[in-house]
mmCIF file of N, CA and C in Angstrom:
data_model
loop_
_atom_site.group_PDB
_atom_site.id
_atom_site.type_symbol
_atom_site.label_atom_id
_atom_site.label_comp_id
_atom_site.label_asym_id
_atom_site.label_seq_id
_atom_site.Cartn_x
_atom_site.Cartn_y
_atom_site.Cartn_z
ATOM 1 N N UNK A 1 0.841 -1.182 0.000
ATOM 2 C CA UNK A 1 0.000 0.000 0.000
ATOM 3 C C UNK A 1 0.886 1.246 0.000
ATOM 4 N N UNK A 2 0.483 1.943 -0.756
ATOM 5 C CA UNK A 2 1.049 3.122 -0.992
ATOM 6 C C UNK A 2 0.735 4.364 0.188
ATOM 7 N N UNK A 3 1.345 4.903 0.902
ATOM 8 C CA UNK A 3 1.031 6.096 1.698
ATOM 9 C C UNK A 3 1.521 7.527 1.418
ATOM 10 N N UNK A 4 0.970 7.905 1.471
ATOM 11 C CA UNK A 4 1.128 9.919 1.503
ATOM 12 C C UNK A 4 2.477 9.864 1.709
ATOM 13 N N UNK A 5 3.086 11.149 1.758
ATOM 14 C CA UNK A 5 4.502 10.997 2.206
ATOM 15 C C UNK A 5 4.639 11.303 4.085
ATOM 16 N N UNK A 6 3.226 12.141 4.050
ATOM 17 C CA UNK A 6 3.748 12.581 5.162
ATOM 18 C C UNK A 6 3.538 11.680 6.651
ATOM 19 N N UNK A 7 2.812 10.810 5.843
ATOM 20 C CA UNK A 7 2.167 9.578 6.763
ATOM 21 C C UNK A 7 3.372 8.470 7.487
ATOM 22 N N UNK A 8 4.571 8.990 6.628
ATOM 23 C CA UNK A 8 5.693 8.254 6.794
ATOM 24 C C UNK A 8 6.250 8.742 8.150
ATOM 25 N N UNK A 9 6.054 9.890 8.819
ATOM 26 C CA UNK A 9 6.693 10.934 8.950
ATOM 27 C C UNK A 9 5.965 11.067 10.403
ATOM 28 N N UNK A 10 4.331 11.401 10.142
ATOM 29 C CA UNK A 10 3.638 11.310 11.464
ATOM 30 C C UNK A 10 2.542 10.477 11.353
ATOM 31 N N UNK A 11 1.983 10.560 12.628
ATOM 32 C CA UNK A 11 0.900 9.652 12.981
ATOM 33 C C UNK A 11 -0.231 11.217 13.433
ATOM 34 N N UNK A 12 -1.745 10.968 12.602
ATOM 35 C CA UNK A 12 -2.463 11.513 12.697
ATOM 36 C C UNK A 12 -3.829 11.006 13.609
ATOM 37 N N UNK A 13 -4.323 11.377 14.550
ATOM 38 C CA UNK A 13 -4.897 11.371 15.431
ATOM 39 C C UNK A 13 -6.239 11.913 15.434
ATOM 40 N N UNK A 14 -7.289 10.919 15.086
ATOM 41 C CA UNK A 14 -8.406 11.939 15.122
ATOM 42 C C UNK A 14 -9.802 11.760 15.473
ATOM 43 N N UNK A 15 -10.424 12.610 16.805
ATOM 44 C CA UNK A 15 -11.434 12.921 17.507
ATOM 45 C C UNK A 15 -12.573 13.135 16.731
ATOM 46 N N UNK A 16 -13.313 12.420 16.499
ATOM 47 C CA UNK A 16 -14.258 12.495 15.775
ATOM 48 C C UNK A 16 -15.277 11.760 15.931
ATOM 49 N N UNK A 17 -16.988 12.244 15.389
ATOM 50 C CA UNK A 17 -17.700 11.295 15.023
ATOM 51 C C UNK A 17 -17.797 10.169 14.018
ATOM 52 N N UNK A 18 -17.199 10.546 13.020
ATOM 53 C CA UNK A 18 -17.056 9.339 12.217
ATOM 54 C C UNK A 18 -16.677 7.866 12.684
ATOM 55 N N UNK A 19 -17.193 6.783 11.561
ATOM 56 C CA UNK A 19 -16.632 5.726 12.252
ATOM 57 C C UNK A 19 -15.377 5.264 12.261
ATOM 58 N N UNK A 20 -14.779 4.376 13.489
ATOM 59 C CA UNK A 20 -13.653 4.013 12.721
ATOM 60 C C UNK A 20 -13.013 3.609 11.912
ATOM 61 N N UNK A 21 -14.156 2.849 10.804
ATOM 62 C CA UNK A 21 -13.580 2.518 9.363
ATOM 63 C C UNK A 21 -13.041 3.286 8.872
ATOM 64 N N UNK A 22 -14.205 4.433 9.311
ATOM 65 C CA UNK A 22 -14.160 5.718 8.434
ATOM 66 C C UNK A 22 -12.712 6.442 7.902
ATOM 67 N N UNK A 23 -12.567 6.431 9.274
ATOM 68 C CA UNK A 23 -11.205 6.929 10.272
ATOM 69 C C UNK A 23 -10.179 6.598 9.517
ATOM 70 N N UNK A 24 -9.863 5.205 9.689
ATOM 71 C CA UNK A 24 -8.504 4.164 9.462
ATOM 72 C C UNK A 24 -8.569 4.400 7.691
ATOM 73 N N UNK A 25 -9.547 4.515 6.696
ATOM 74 C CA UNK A 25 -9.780 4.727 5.463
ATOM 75 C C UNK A 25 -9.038 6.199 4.860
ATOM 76 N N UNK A 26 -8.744 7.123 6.342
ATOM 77 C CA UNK A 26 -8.017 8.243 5.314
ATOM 78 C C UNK A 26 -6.325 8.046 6.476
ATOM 79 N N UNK A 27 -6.179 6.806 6.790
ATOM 80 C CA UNK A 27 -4.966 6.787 6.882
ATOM 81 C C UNK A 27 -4.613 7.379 8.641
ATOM 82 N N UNK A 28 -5.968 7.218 9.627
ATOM 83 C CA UNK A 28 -5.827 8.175 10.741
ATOM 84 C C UNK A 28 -5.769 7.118 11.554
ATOM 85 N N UNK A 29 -5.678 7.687 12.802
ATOM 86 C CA UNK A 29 -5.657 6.431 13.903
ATOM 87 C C UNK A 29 -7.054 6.974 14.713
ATOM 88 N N UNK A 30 -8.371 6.668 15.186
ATOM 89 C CA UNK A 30 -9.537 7.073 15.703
ATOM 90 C C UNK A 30 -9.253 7.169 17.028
ATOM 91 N N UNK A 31 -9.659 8.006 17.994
ATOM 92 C CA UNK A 31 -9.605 8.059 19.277
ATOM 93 C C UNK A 31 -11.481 8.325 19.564
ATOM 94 N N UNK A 32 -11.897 8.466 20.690
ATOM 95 C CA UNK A 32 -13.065 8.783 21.587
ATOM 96 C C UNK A 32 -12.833 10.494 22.323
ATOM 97 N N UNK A 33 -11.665 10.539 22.899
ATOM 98 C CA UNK A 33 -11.667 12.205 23.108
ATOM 99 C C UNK A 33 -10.459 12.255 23.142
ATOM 100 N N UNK A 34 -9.934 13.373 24.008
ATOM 101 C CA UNK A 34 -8.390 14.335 24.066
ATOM 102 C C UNK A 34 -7.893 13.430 25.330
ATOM 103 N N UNK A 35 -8.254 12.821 26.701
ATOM 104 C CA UNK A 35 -7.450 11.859 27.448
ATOM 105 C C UNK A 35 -7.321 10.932 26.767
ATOM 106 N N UNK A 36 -7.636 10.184 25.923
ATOM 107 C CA UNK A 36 -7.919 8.799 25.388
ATOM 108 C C UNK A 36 -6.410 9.182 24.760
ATOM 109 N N UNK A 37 -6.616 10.124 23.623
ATOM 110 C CA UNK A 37 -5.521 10.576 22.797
ATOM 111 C C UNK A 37 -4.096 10.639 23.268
ATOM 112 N N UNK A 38 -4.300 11.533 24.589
ATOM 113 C CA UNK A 38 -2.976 11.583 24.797
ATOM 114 C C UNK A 38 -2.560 10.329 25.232
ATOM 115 N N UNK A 39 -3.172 10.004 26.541
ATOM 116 C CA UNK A 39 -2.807 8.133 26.709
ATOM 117 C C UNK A 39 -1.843 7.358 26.061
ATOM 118 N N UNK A 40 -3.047 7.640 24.848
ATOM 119 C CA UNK A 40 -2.347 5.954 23.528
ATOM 120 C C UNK A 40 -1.024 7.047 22.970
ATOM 121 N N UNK A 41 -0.761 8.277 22.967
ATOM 122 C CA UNK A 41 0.816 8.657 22.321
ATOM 123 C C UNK A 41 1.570 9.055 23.659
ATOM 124 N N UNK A 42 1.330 9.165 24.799
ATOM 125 C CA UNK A 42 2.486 8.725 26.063
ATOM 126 C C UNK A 42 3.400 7.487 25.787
ATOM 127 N N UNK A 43 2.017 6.225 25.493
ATOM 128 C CA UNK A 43 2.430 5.331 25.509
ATOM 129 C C UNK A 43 3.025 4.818 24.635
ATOM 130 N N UNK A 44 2.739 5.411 23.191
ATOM 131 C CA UNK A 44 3.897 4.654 22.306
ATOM 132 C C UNK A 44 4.413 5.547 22.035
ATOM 133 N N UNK A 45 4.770 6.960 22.039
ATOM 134 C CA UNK A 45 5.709 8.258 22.086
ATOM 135 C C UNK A 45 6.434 8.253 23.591
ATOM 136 N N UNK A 46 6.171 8.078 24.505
ATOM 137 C CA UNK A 46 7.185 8.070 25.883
ATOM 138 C C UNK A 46 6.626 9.422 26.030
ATOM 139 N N UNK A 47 6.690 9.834 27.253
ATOM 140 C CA UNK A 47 6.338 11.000 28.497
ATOM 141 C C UNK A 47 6.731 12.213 27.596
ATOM 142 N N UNK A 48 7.840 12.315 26.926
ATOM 143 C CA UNK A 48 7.720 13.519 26.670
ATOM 144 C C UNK A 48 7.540 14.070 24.956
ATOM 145 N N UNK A 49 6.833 12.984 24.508
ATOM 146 C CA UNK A 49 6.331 13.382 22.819
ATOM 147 C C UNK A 49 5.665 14.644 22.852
ATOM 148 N N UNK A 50 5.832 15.095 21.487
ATOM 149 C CA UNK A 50 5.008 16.298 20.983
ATOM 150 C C UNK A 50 4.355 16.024 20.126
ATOM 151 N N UNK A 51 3.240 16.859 20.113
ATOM 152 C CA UNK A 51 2.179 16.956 19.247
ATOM 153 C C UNK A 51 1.133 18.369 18.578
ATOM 154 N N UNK A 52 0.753 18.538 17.762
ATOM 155 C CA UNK A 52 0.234 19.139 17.469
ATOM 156 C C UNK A 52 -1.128 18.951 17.635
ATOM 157 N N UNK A 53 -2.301 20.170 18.404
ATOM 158 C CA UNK A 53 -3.383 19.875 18.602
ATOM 159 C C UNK A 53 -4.146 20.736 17.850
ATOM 160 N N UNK A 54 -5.287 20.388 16.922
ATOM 161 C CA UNK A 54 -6.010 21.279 15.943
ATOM 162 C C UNK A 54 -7.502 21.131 16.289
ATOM 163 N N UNK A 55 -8.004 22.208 17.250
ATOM 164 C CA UNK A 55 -9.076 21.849 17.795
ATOM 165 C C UNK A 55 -10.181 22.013 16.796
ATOM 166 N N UNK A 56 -10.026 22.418 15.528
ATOM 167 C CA UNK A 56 -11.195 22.496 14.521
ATOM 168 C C UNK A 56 -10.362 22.191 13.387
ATOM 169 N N UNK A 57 -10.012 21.331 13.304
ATOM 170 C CA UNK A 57 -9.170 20.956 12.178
ATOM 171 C C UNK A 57 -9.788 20.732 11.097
ATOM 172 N N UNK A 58 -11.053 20.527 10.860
ATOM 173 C CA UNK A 58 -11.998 20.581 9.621
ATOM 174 C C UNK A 58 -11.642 21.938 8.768
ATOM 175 N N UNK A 59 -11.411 23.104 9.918
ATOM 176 C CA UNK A 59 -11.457 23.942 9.360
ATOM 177 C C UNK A 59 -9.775 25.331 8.639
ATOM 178 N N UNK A 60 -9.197 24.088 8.840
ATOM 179 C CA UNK A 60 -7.534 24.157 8.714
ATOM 180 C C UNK A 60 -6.608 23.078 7.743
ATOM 181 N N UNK A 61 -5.774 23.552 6.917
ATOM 182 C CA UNK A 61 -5.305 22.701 5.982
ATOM 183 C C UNK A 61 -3.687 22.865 6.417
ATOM 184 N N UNK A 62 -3.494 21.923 6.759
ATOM 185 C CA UNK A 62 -2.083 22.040 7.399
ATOM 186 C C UNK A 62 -0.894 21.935 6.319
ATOM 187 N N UNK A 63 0.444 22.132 6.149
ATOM 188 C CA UNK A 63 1.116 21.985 5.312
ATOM 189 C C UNK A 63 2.619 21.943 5.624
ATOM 190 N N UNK A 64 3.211 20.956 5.707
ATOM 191 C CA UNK A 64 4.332 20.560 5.736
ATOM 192 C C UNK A 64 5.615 21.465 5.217
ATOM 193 N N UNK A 65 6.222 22.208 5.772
ATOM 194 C CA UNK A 65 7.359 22.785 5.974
ATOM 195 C C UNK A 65 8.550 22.269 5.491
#
């Protein structure tokens, strides 16, 4: 399977109603809310990962630098 480039790069995270098919279909990982989220990237990022949080991200097109 072929992936985006940037998918190589990060892991996208996303709070939503959709389902998780839905979800996993544009390449995302599905969460339930913002504790859930951070949780599951403590745990496979370690205590002190970073992240970017886009609280309306529908309404934002992000772009790689």
């Amino acid at each position: 399977m072929l992936l985006p480039r940037w998918q190589k790069k990060v892991e996208v995270i996303l709070i939503s109603s959709l389902a998780n098919e839905e979800v996993y279909k544009l390449f995302f990982t599905p969460m339930d809310n913002l504790a859930q989220a951070i949780d599951y990237a403590k745990g496979k990022y370690g205590e002190d990962f970073q992240a970017y949080i886009l609280p309306s991200g529908n309404t934002v097109l992000p772009q790689l630098v």
